[in-house]
Short mmCIF file of C-alpha atoms and ligand atoms in Angstrom, two decimals:
data_model
loop_
_atom_site.label_atom_id
_atom_site.label_comp_id
_atom_site.label_asym_id
_atom_site.label_seq_id
_atom_site.Cartn_x
_atom_site.Cartn_y
_atom_site.Cartn_z
CA MET A 1 -12.18 51.71 -89.17
CA ASN A 2 -14.19 51.06 -86.02
CA TYR A 3 -17.55 52.07 -87.48
CA LYS A 4 -19.81 50.00 -89.67
CA LEU A 5 -19.92 50.57 -93.42
CA PHE A 6 -23.72 50.85 -93.29
CA ASN A 7 -23.47 53.77 -90.88
CA THR A 8 -21.15 55.83 -93.07
CA ILE A 9 -22.52 58.94 -94.76
CA ALA A 10 -20.87 57.80 -98.01
CA PHE A 11 -22.86 54.54 -97.94
CA LYS A 12 -26.14 56.25 -97.04
CA LEU A 13 -25.73 58.95 -99.69
CA THR A 14 -24.84 56.37 -102.35
CA LEU A 15 -27.92 54.36 -101.39
CA TRP A 16 -30.09 57.46 -101.53
CA PHE A 17 -28.76 58.61 -104.89
CA THR A 18 -29.03 55.15 -106.42
CA GLY A 19 -32.56 54.77 -105.01
CA ILE A 20 -33.68 58.15 -106.32
CA PHE A 21 -32.06 57.46 -109.69
CA THR A 22 -33.77 54.06 -109.94
CA ILE A 23 -37.18 55.49 -109.06
CA CYS A 24 -36.80 58.37 -111.54
CA SER A 25 -35.67 56.15 -114.40
CA GLY A 26 -38.40 53.59 -113.57
CA PHE A 27 -40.93 56.39 -113.73
CA ALA A 28 -39.49 57.63 -117.03
CA PHE A 29 -39.70 54.08 -118.43
CA VAL A 30 -43.34 53.65 -117.40
CA LEU A 31 -44.21 57.02 -118.91
CA PHE A 32 -42.39 56.30 -122.16
CA TYR A 33 -43.87 52.79 -122.39
CA PHE A 34 -47.36 54.12 -121.83
CA LEU A 35 -46.95 56.89 -124.44
CA ALA A 36 -45.44 54.47 -126.99
CA THR A 37 -48.35 52.02 -126.48
CA GLN A 38 -50.85 54.83 -126.89
CA THR A 39 -49.21 56.16 -130.05
CA ILE A 40 -48.91 52.73 -131.66
CA GLN A 41 -52.53 51.93 -130.84
CA ALA A 42 -53.70 55.28 -132.23
CA GLN A 43 -51.79 54.54 -135.44
CA VAL A 44 -53.30 51.05 -135.78
CA ASP A 45 -56.78 52.44 -135.08
CA GLN A 46 -56.25 55.07 -137.75
CA GLU A 47 -55.19 52.40 -140.23
CA LEU A 48 -58.36 50.40 -139.45
CA MET A 49 -60.50 53.51 -139.87
CA ASP A 50 -58.82 54.23 -143.25
CA ASN A 51 -59.94 50.79 -144.37
CA VAL A 52 -63.52 51.58 -143.31
CA SER A 53 -63.42 54.70 -145.52
CA LYS A 54 -62.02 52.64 -148.38
CA PHE A 55 -64.81 50.04 -148.09
CA SER A 56 -67.53 52.71 -147.78
CA ALA A 57 -66.25 54.39 -150.96
CA VAL A 58 -66.11 51.11 -152.91
CA ILE A 59 -69.63 50.11 -151.77
CA ARG A 60 -70.93 53.52 -152.83
CA ARG A 61 -69.30 53.07 -156.23
CA ASN A 62 -69.60 49.31 -156.95
CA GLY A 63 -72.08 47.96 -154.38
CA LEU A 64 -71.46 45.01 -152.07
CA MET A 65 -69.78 43.00 -154.83
CA GLY A 66 -67.02 45.57 -155.03
CA ALA A 67 -66.48 45.27 -151.25
CA ARG A 68 -66.18 41.48 -151.56
CA GLU A 69 -63.31 41.83 -154.02
CA LEU A 70 -61.65 44.58 -152.10
CA ALA A 71 -61.56 42.40 -148.94
CA VAL A 72 -59.63 39.67 -150.74
CA VAL A 73 -57.28 42.00 -152.63
CA GLU A 74 -56.44 44.23 -149.66
CA ALA A 75 -55.71 41.27 -147.37
CA GLN A 76 -53.48 39.69 -149.99
CA ALA A 77 -51.63 42.96 -150.55
CA ALA A 78 -50.94 43.56 -146.86
CA GLY A 79 -50.49 39.91 -145.96
CA GLU A 80 -53.25 37.55 -144.83
CA LYS A 81 -51.53 37.02 -141.47
CA VAL A 82 -51.38 40.77 -140.97
CA ILE A 83 -54.92 41.88 -141.71
CA PHE A 84 -58.36 40.41 -142.33
CA PHE A 85 -61.72 41.80 -143.50
CA ARG A 86 -65.16 40.32 -142.80
CA LEU A 87 -68.31 41.84 -144.24
CA LEU A 88 -71.49 41.24 -142.25
CA TYR A 89 -75.15 42.09 -142.37
CA PRO A 90 -76.37 43.95 -139.28
CA THR A 91 -77.79 40.57 -138.11
CA GLY A 92 -74.22 39.26 -137.80
CA GLU A 93 -74.43 36.96 -140.84
CA VAL A 94 -71.16 36.95 -142.80
CA PHE A 95 -71.56 37.54 -146.52
CA ALA A 96 -67.93 38.03 -147.54
CA SER A 97 -64.40 37.90 -146.10
CA SER A 98 -60.71 37.76 -146.95
CA HIS A 99 -58.81 34.50 -146.58
CA MET A 100 -59.43 33.57 -142.90
CA SER A 101 -57.39 30.42 -142.18
CA TYR A 102 -55.02 32.37 -139.90
CA TRP A 103 -57.87 34.26 -138.24
CA GLU A 104 -60.43 31.46 -137.88
CA GLN A 105 -60.39 31.72 -134.08
CA VAL A 106 -61.48 35.35 -134.30
CA HIS A 107 -65.25 35.28 -134.13
CA VAL A 108 -67.81 37.98 -134.49
CA SER A 109 -68.40 39.47 -131.07
CA LYS A 110 -72.14 39.60 -130.50
CA LYS A 111 -71.79 42.16 -127.80
CA GLY A 112 -69.67 44.43 -130.03
CA LEU A 113 -72.16 44.09 -132.82
CA GLN A 114 -75.10 44.94 -130.53
CA ILE A 115 -73.43 48.12 -129.32
CA LEU A 116 -72.55 49.09 -132.89
CA VAL A 117 -76.13 48.56 -134.09
CA LEU A 118 -77.33 50.62 -131.16
CA ASN A 119 -74.86 53.50 -131.35
CA LYS A 120 -73.80 53.41 -134.99
CA LYS A 121 -70.31 54.39 -133.87
CA PRO A 122 -67.19 52.31 -134.65
CA ILE A 123 -66.20 49.82 -131.92
CA PHE A 124 -62.57 48.89 -131.22
CA GLU A 125 -61.39 45.94 -129.18
CA THR A 126 -58.07 44.21 -128.47
CA ILE A 127 -58.15 40.42 -128.36
CA LEU A 128 -55.74 37.56 -127.85
CA ILE A 129 -55.74 34.85 -130.49
CA PRO A 130 -55.67 31.65 -128.38
CA SER A 131 -53.66 29.45 -130.80
CA THR A 132 -50.91 31.94 -131.64
CA LYS A 133 -51.00 33.93 -128.36
CA GLN A 134 -50.84 37.02 -130.56
CA LYS A 135 -52.67 40.21 -129.85
CA ALA A 136 -54.92 41.72 -132.50
CA ARG A 137 -56.82 44.99 -132.77
CA ILE A 138 -60.35 44.56 -134.12
CA LEU A 139 -62.74 47.19 -135.49
CA TYR A 140 -66.49 46.93 -136.14
CA SER A 141 -67.94 49.71 -138.24
CA TYR A 142 -70.81 50.36 -140.66
CA VAL A 143 -69.55 50.70 -144.24
CA ALA A 144 -73.07 50.98 -145.72
CA SER A 145 -76.53 51.15 -144.21
CA ASP A 146 -76.87 47.35 -144.51
CA ALA A 147 -73.24 46.30 -144.25
CA ILE A 148 -70.81 46.11 -141.37
CA LEU A 149 -67.09 45.65 -141.70
CA GLN A 150 -65.18 43.63 -139.11
CA THR A 151 -61.49 44.14 -139.70
CA GLY A 152 -58.47 43.22 -137.59
CA ILE A 153 -54.70 43.86 -137.59
CA ALA A 154 -52.12 41.61 -135.93
CA MET A 155 -50.25 43.50 -133.20
CA ASP A 156 -47.11 41.38 -133.63
CA PHE A 157 -44.78 44.11 -134.58
CA PRO A 158 -45.77 46.68 -131.95
CA VAL A 159 -45.69 44.04 -129.19
CA LYS A 160 -42.26 42.84 -130.32
CA PHE A 161 -41.04 46.41 -130.52
CA LEU A 162 -42.27 47.20 -127.01
CA SER A 163 -40.85 44.05 -125.48
CA ALA A 164 -37.48 44.68 -127.16
CA PHE A 165 -37.59 48.21 -125.83
CA LYS A 166 -38.35 46.83 -122.34
CA LYS A 167 -35.36 44.48 -122.47
CA VAL A 168 -32.94 47.12 -123.72
CA PHE A 169 -34.16 49.59 -121.16
CA ILE A 170 -33.89 47.19 -118.21
CA THR A 171 -30.36 46.11 -119.20
CA ALA A 172 -29.24 49.70 -119.76
CA MET A 173 -30.82 50.80 -116.48
CA GLY A 174 -29.10 47.97 -114.58
CA LEU A 175 -25.73 48.98 -116.01
CA ILE A 176 -26.33 52.67 -115.34
CA ILE A 177 -27.38 51.95 -111.74
CA ILE A 178 -24.22 49.91 -111.12
CA PHE A 179 -22.07 52.59 -112.74
CA SER A 180 -23.76 55.48 -110.91
CA ALA A 181 -23.57 53.68 -107.55
CA ALA A 182 -19.86 53.00 -108.05
CA SER A 183 -19.01 56.49 -109.28
CA GLY A 184 -21.27 58.09 -106.62
CA TRP A 185 -19.53 56.06 -103.93
CA LEU A 186 -16.07 57.12 -105.13
CA LEU A 187 -17.11 60.76 -105.54
CA ILE A 188 -18.73 61.00 -102.11
CA ARG A 189 -15.77 59.28 -100.46
CA LYS A 190 -13.41 61.73 -102.15
CA THR A 191 -15.56 64.67 -101.02
CA LEU A 192 -15.78 63.41 -97.47
CA ALA A 193 -12.04 62.80 -97.25
CA GLY A 194 -11.76 66.36 -95.84
CA VAL A 195 -14.03 65.40 -92.93
CA LYS A 196 -11.73 62.46 -92.17
CA THR A 197 -8.75 64.82 -92.04
CA ILE A 198 -10.59 67.00 -89.53
CA THR A 199 -11.53 63.92 -87.45
CA ARG A 200 -7.92 62.73 -87.47
CA THR A 201 -6.72 66.18 -86.35
CA ALA A 202 -9.31 66.22 -83.56
CA GLN A 203 -8.17 62.76 -82.46
CA ASN A 204 -4.55 63.92 -82.33
CA ILE A 205 -5.41 66.80 -80.05
CA THR A 206 -4.84 66.10 -76.39
CA GLY A 207 -4.73 68.31 -73.32
CA ARG A 208 -1.00 68.81 -73.83
CA ASN A 209 -0.88 69.08 -77.59
CA LEU A 210 -3.16 71.75 -78.96
CA GLU A 211 -0.91 72.78 -81.81
CA ALA A 212 -2.31 70.44 -84.49
CA ARG A 213 -4.27 72.21 -87.24
CA VAL A 214 -6.19 70.96 -90.28
CA ALA A 215 -4.41 71.59 -93.57
CA GLN A 216 -6.54 73.83 -95.78
CA THR A 217 -7.12 72.98 -99.42
CA GLY A 218 -7.75 76.55 -100.53
CA ASN A 219 -10.75 75.34 -102.56
CA LYS A 220 -13.02 77.79 -100.74
CA ASP A 221 -15.70 75.10 -100.52
CA GLU A 222 -17.75 74.04 -97.48
CA LEU A 223 -15.04 71.68 -96.22
CA ASP A 224 -12.39 74.36 -96.53
CA HIS A 225 -14.71 76.67 -94.60
CA LEU A 226 -15.23 73.95 -91.98
CA ALA A 227 -11.45 73.53 -91.69
CA THR A 228 -11.03 77.31 -91.20
CA THR A 229 -13.75 77.37 -88.53
CA PHE A 230 -12.28 74.30 -86.85
CA ASN A 231 -8.82 75.86 -86.80
CA ALA A 232 -10.23 79.14 -85.45
CA MET A 233 -11.98 77.15 -82.71
CA LEU A 234 -8.68 75.42 -81.87
CA ASP A 235 -6.95 78.82 -81.72
CA ARG A 236 -9.55 80.00 -79.23
CA ILE A 237 -9.32 76.80 -77.16
CA GLU A 238 -5.54 77.03 -77.13
CA GLU A 239 -5.74 80.63 -75.93
CA LEU A 240 -8.28 79.70 -73.25
CA VAL A 241 -6.25 76.73 -72.03
CA LYS A 242 -3.18 79.00 -71.90
CA ASN A 243 -5.16 81.55 -69.87
CA ILE A 244 -6.48 78.87 -67.52
CA ARG A 245 -2.94 77.56 -67.00
CA GLU A 246 -1.66 81.07 -66.31
CA MET A 247 -4.56 81.69 -63.98
CA SER A 248 -4.07 78.48 -62.03
CA ASP A 249 -0.35 79.23 -61.73
CA ASN A 250 -1.24 82.67 -60.40
CA ILE A 251 -3.83 81.27 -57.99
CA ALA A 252 -1.32 78.71 -56.73
CA HIS A 253 1.23 81.46 -56.27
CA ASP A 254 -1.23 83.77 -54.52
CA LEU A 255 -2.42 81.03 -52.19
CA LYS A 256 1.07 79.80 -51.40
CA THR A 257 2.31 83.04 -49.87
CA PRO A 258 -0.43 83.60 -47.23
CA ILE A 259 -0.58 79.89 -46.38
CA ALA A 260 3.20 79.80 -45.93
CA ARG A 261 2.92 82.86 -43.68
CA ILE A 262 0.12 81.27 -41.61
CA ARG A 263 2.22 78.14 -41.27
CA GLY A 264 5.22 80.29 -40.25
CA PHE A 265 3.19 82.00 -37.50
CA ALA A 266 2.02 78.63 -36.20
CA GLU A 267 5.60 77.35 -36.12
CA LEU A 268 6.80 80.47 -34.30
CA SER A 269 4.04 80.11 -31.72
CA LEU A 270 5.34 76.63 -30.96
CA ILE A 271 8.89 77.97 -30.38
CA HIS A 272 7.80 80.99 -28.27
CA GLU A 273 5.38 78.96 -26.21
CA GLU A 274 6.11 80.82 -22.92
CA ASN A 275 5.45 84.41 -24.20
CA MET A 276 1.75 85.42 -24.13
CA GLU A 277 2.29 88.70 -26.01
CA ASP A 278 3.95 86.86 -28.93
CA PHE A 279 1.08 84.40 -28.95
CA CYS A 280 -1.43 87.23 -29.33
CA ALA A 281 0.57 88.93 -32.08
CA MET A 282 0.89 85.69 -34.02
CA ALA A 283 -2.76 84.84 -33.57
CA SER A 284 -3.80 88.26 -34.90
CA ASN A 285 -1.39 87.88 -37.86
CA THR A 286 -2.89 84.49 -38.59
CA ILE A 287 -6.38 85.97 -38.50
CA GLU A 288 -5.29 88.80 -40.80
CA GLU A 289 -3.77 86.40 -43.35
CA SER A 290 -6.80 84.10 -43.15
CA ASP A 291 -9.09 87.09 -43.73
CA ARG A 292 -7.09 88.04 -46.81
CA LEU A 293 -7.43 84.50 -48.09
CA LEU A 294 -11.16 84.43 -47.40
CA ASP A 295 -11.56 87.82 -49.02
CA MET A 296 -9.79 86.59 -52.12
CA ILE A 297 -11.90 83.43 -52.32
CA ASN A 298 -15.10 85.43 -51.81
CA THR A 299 -14.14 87.89 -54.54
CA MET A 300 -13.44 84.98 -56.89
CA LEU A 301 -16.86 83.54 -56.09
CA VAL A 302 -18.64 86.86 -56.72
CA ILE A 303 -16.90 87.21 -60.11
CA SER A 304 -17.62 83.61 -61.16
CA LYS A 305 -21.25 83.77 -60.10
CA ALA A 306 -21.84 87.13 -61.78
CA GLU A 307 -20.18 85.93 -65.01
CA ALA A 308 -22.36 82.81 -64.95
CA GLY A 309 -25.43 85.04 -64.52
CA GLU A 310 -26.06 83.72 -60.99
CA GLY A 311 -24.95 86.80 -59.06
CA GLU A 312 -27.11 87.94 -56.16
CA PHE A 313 -27.43 91.68 -56.47
CA ASP A 314 -29.46 94.07 -54.40
CA PHE A 315 -30.46 96.75 -56.90
CA LYS A 316 -32.05 99.87 -55.46
CA LYS A 317 -32.15 103.62 -55.95
CA THR A 318 -28.73 104.97 -55.00
CA ASN A 319 -27.19 108.40 -54.66
CA LEU A 320 -24.13 107.74 -56.82
CA SER A 321 -22.59 111.18 -56.14
CA LEU A 322 -22.71 110.57 -52.39
CA MET A 323 -21.42 107.03 -52.71
CA ILE A 324 -18.38 108.18 -54.67
CA LYS A 325 -17.72 111.10 -52.32
CA ASN A 326 -17.75 108.73 -49.33
CA ALA A 327 -15.31 106.36 -51.06
CA CYS A 328 -13.01 109.29 -51.91
CA ASP A 329 -13.13 110.47 -48.27
CA LEU A 330 -12.02 107.01 -47.19
CA PHE A 331 -9.10 106.93 -49.60
CA GLU A 332 -7.90 110.52 -49.19
CA PRO A 333 -5.81 109.80 -46.07
CA LEU A 334 -3.98 107.03 -47.97
CA ALA A 335 -3.18 109.50 -50.74
CA ASP A 336 -2.03 112.02 -48.15
CA ASP A 337 0.35 109.43 -46.70
CA LYS A 338 2.09 109.24 -50.09
CA ASN A 339 1.85 113.00 -50.52
CA ILE A 340 -0.38 112.50 -53.57
CA ARG A 341 -2.62 115.41 -54.56
CA PHE A 342 -6.20 114.14 -54.60
CA ASP A 343 -8.74 116.27 -56.53
CA THR A 344 -12.41 115.49 -57.08
CA THR A 345 -15.02 117.04 -59.40
CA ILE A 346 -18.26 115.22 -58.62
CA GLU A 347 -21.60 116.35 -60.00
CA ASP A 348 -24.21 116.45 -57.25
CA GLN A 349 -27.42 114.47 -56.94
CA ILE A 350 -26.86 111.76 -59.52
CA PHE A 351 -29.25 108.95 -58.71
CA ILE A 352 -29.15 105.54 -60.31
CA VAL A 353 -30.49 102.07 -59.62
CA ALA A 354 -27.55 99.99 -58.44
CA ASP A 355 -26.19 97.55 -55.91
CA THR A 356 -24.55 100.25 -53.78
CA LYS A 357 -22.12 98.02 -51.92
CA MET A 358 -20.87 96.21 -55.02
CA LEU A 359 -20.52 99.36 -57.11
CA GLN A 360 -18.70 101.13 -54.27
CA ARG A 361 -16.32 98.17 -53.99
CA ALA A 362 -15.69 98.25 -57.74
CA PHE A 363 -14.97 102.00 -57.63
CA SER A 364 -12.78 101.58 -54.54
CA ASN A 365 -10.67 99.02 -56.40
CA LEU A 366 -9.91 101.65 -59.05
CA LEU A 367 -9.07 104.26 -56.41
CA ASP A 368 -6.91 101.73 -54.56
CA ASN A 369 -5.02 101.00 -57.78
CA ALA A 370 -4.58 104.71 -58.53
CA ILE A 371 -2.99 105.28 -55.12
CA LYS A 372 -1.05 102.00 -55.13
CA TYR A 373 0.49 102.54 -58.56
CA THR A 374 1.18 106.28 -58.24
CA LEU A 375 4.51 107.28 -56.82
CA GLU A 376 4.93 109.89 -54.04
CA ASN A 377 4.07 113.50 -54.96
CA GLY A 378 1.87 112.33 -57.81
CA LYS A 379 -1.65 113.44 -58.66
CA ILE A 380 -5.05 111.75 -58.74
CA ASN A 381 -8.16 113.29 -60.20
CA VAL A 382 -11.69 111.86 -59.83
CA ILE A 383 -14.37 113.24 -62.15
CA VAL A 384 -18.05 112.24 -62.13
CA LEU A 385 -20.45 113.75 -64.64
CA LYS A 386 -23.70 112.87 -66.33
CA ASP A 387 -25.33 113.73 -69.62
CA ASN A 388 -28.71 112.72 -71.00
CA ASN A 389 -28.14 109.00 -71.20
CA CYS A 390 -24.87 108.14 -69.51
CA ILE A 391 -22.78 108.69 -66.42
CA ILE A 392 -19.02 108.92 -66.66
CA ILE A 393 -16.75 108.19 -63.71
CA ARG A 394 -13.13 108.93 -64.54
CA ILE A 395 -10.11 108.21 -62.34
CA GLU A 396 -6.92 109.79 -63.64
CA ASP A 397 -3.51 109.24 -62.09
CA THR A 398 0.08 110.18 -62.80
CA GLY A 399 1.32 106.71 -61.78
CA ILE A 400 3.62 104.13 -63.31
CA GLY A 401 1.26 103.49 -66.22
CA ILE A 402 0.68 100.25 -68.11
CA ALA A 403 2.35 99.06 -71.33
CA LYS A 404 -0.02 98.76 -74.29
CA LYS A 405 0.37 94.96 -74.56
CA TYR A 406 -1.03 94.52 -71.00
CA LEU A 407 -4.04 96.82 -71.36
CA GLU A 408 -6.55 94.03 -72.04
CA LYS A 409 -4.84 91.42 -69.86
CA ILE A 410 -5.04 93.45 -66.65
CA PHE A 411 -8.80 92.80 -66.55
CA GLN A 412 -8.24 89.04 -66.43
CA ARG A 413 -8.52 87.30 -63.10
CA PHE A 414 -5.21 87.14 -61.16
CA TYR A 415 -3.31 88.99 -63.85
CA ARG A 416 -0.65 91.37 -62.54
CA THR A 417 2.06 93.07 -64.57
CA GLU A 418 5.69 92.39 -63.72
CA SER A 419 6.23 95.94 -62.46
CA SER A 420 3.39 95.61 -59.93
CA ARG A 421 4.60 92.38 -58.35
CA THR A 422 6.58 94.29 -55.68
CA ARG A 423 3.29 95.75 -54.38
CA GLN A 424 0.72 93.76 -52.46
CA GLY A 425 -2.30 92.47 -54.35
CA THR A 426 -4.00 89.45 -55.84
CA GLY A 427 -4.83 90.68 -59.35
CA LEU A 428 -8.56 90.40 -58.76
CA GLY A 429 -9.40 94.11 -58.30
CA LEU A 430 -9.93 95.08 -61.96
CA SER A 431 -11.58 91.79 -62.85
CA PHE A 432 -14.07 92.35 -60.03
CA ALA A 433 -14.63 96.00 -61.03
CA ARG A 434 -15.31 95.12 -64.67
CA THR A 435 -17.69 92.27 -63.75
CA ILE A 436 -19.69 94.51 -61.42
CA VAL A 437 -19.82 97.42 -63.89
CA ARG A 438 -21.03 95.04 -66.59
CA GLN A 439 -23.73 93.76 -64.26
CA HIS A 440 -24.90 97.40 -64.21
CA LYS A 441 -24.88 97.40 -68.05
CA GLY A 442 -21.82 99.64 -68.06
CA GLU A 443 -18.22 99.31 -69.28
CA ILE A 444 -14.70 100.17 -68.11
CA ILE A 445 -12.01 101.34 -70.49
CA VAL A 446 -8.42 102.23 -69.81
CA THR A 447 -5.91 104.48 -71.50
CA SER A 448 -2.41 104.50 -70.15
CA PHE A 449 1.14 105.51 -70.95
CA PRO A 450 4.04 103.89 -69.06
CA GLY A 451 5.76 106.40 -66.82
CA LYS A 452 3.07 109.03 -67.36
CA GLY A 453 -0.10 107.69 -65.85
CA SER A 454 -3.43 106.00 -66.47
CA VAL A 455 -7.05 106.94 -66.93
CA PHE A 456 -9.76 104.41 -66.00
CA GLU A 457 -13.19 105.41 -67.20
CA ILE A 458 -16.45 103.78 -66.13
CA THR A 459 -19.49 104.49 -68.31
CA LEU A 460 -22.90 103.63 -66.86
CA PRO A 461 -26.20 104.01 -68.67
CA TYR A 462 -28.35 106.73 -67.13
CA ARG A 463 -32.08 106.65 -66.73
CA ASN A 464 -33.84 108.86 -64.26
CA PRO A 465 -34.52 106.38 -61.43
CA GLY A 466 -37.64 108.39 -60.60
CA VAL A 467 -39.26 107.13 -63.80
CA ILE A 468 -37.93 103.57 -63.72
P1 ATP B 501 -5.70 93.61 -56.13
O1 ATP B 501 -6.43 92.36 -56.32
O2 ATP B 501 -5.24 93.78 -54.71
O3 ATP B 501 -6.41 94.80 -56.66
P2 ATP B 501 -3.88 94.29 -58.20
O4 ATP B 501 -4.06 95.75 -57.95
O5 ATP B 501 -2.52 93.85 -58.59
O6 ATP B 501 -4.37 93.44 -56.96
P3 ATP B 501 -5.83 94.65 -60.25
O7 ATP B 501 -6.44 95.76 -59.50
O8 ATP B 501 -6.71 93.67 -60.90
O9 ATP B 501 -4.85 93.80 -59.33
O10 ATP B 501 -4.88 95.24 -61.34
C1 ATP B 501 -4.23 94.38 -62.23
C2 ATP B 501 -2.93 94.95 -62.70
O11 ATP B 501 -3.16 96.12 -63.47
C3 ATP B 501 -2.08 95.45 -61.57
O12 ATP B 501 -1.31 94.40 -61.06
C4 ATP B 501 -1.25 96.52 -62.23
O13 ATP B 501 -0.15 95.93 -62.87
C5 ATP B 501 -2.15 97.08 -63.28
N1 ATP B 501 -2.82 98.33 -62.86
C6 ATP B 501 -4.07 98.48 -62.41
N2 ATP B 501 -4.36 99.77 -62.15
C7 ATP B 501 -3.25 100.47 -62.44
C8 ATP B 501 -2.91 101.86 -62.39
N3 ATP B 501 -3.78 102.78 -61.97
N4 ATP B 501 -1.67 102.19 -62.78
C9 ATP B 501 -0.79 101.29 -63.20
N5 ATP B 501 -1.06 99.96 -63.28
C10 ATP B 501 -2.27 99.55 -62.90
MG1 MG B 502 -6.01 96.48 -57.53
#
């Protein structure tokens, strides 16, 4: 492992989950603790208020003497360390109380008394008994028009309950956090194992070995989907690399022949150094071969640039009918030489916006192929027609035809079928034609039957150039 543990997704996710879990449970604890405190306090307050009612009733029935007795009896019944009662005059003077030895540090709060006298509403307060460090809840309330009850309950039990709850909760939370972090870590690592497999496969792939594929789990989950996509990408890369290899082999082959010829002419000129006529012939051959090479390189550049969207095209209004007629006129003598019948049906006055030179070259490539791959006494038919929104240029021949498996490949750069290798060519003609037609937003399709002939059809979108 040459990456740090802290940088791994498994570690980060575990940290996140544990963090989120801790925050959520902390929040839940605070909420629960707060609610429990509130409920307990409300219960204690209610108990204190019940005592006020009891004292008021007794005073109504038996006067202040009755209240005196009740204070002692009630405190004894509940426990003198649990509750106390003090009966006061509104001046704050104590006239009766339960047994107060445990509560002697709890004094009468002057401030509380003042507020009570002013508002006549019961006053609650929570105090800390200094000697015992215990909390107590105290209530001041009128029990008669001239008597106030100060009563207090020790908060021992609720405080103990809450602190026990705190301890249990913190211990349980600690254990749960450790458990969830450990199980989260294992779970995430197990889930991410698929990513590791993909990484390992990618590492095993080199320029020479593109066969490795990620094993699929069949779980139909995201990782399985990633593996499928990854494998599909590898398939495409493998296909592309294969094509590039084929193409570079073809380029090497196509460059070798003319260069070998040029070299041959140069060698011959050294041998026949005294004959001027031979010199001239060899020089012109060399120029011819060099031109072919240059032409091939230029065509390659035009295709590459156009495919990369950097082509320099000179689009202008063009008489397509005339352009095609002129190209046909140029090629007719070649057809005649092979005794091929050359028919044309070209609709007049079709105008489009196009790069005339490029489109003519693309069309000429198709005508050149039709003548090149049609045997003597064959037939070629050129049809050009237009309807509302498209122009169709069809070149039909009765040539050697193309096997179905090559129909898509013949448009690739430098691709030539075995049967065409005896004829001159570089395999760039169709690739160039398709690139140019596509630059004009059109398409070329081919239908062909070996031994019967081929039909190449260019479709171009038509818009009246007058309104463009
Ligand atoms: P060049 O670069 O000189 O045009 P090429 O004619 O071999 O060389 P393309 O025009 O790209 O190259 O054609 C590619 C291949 O498609 C040809 O080698 C040939 O096998 C096949 N092909 C093209 N047109 C026809 C046709 N009309 N009939 C039969 N085969 C054809
Ligand atoms: Mg060709």
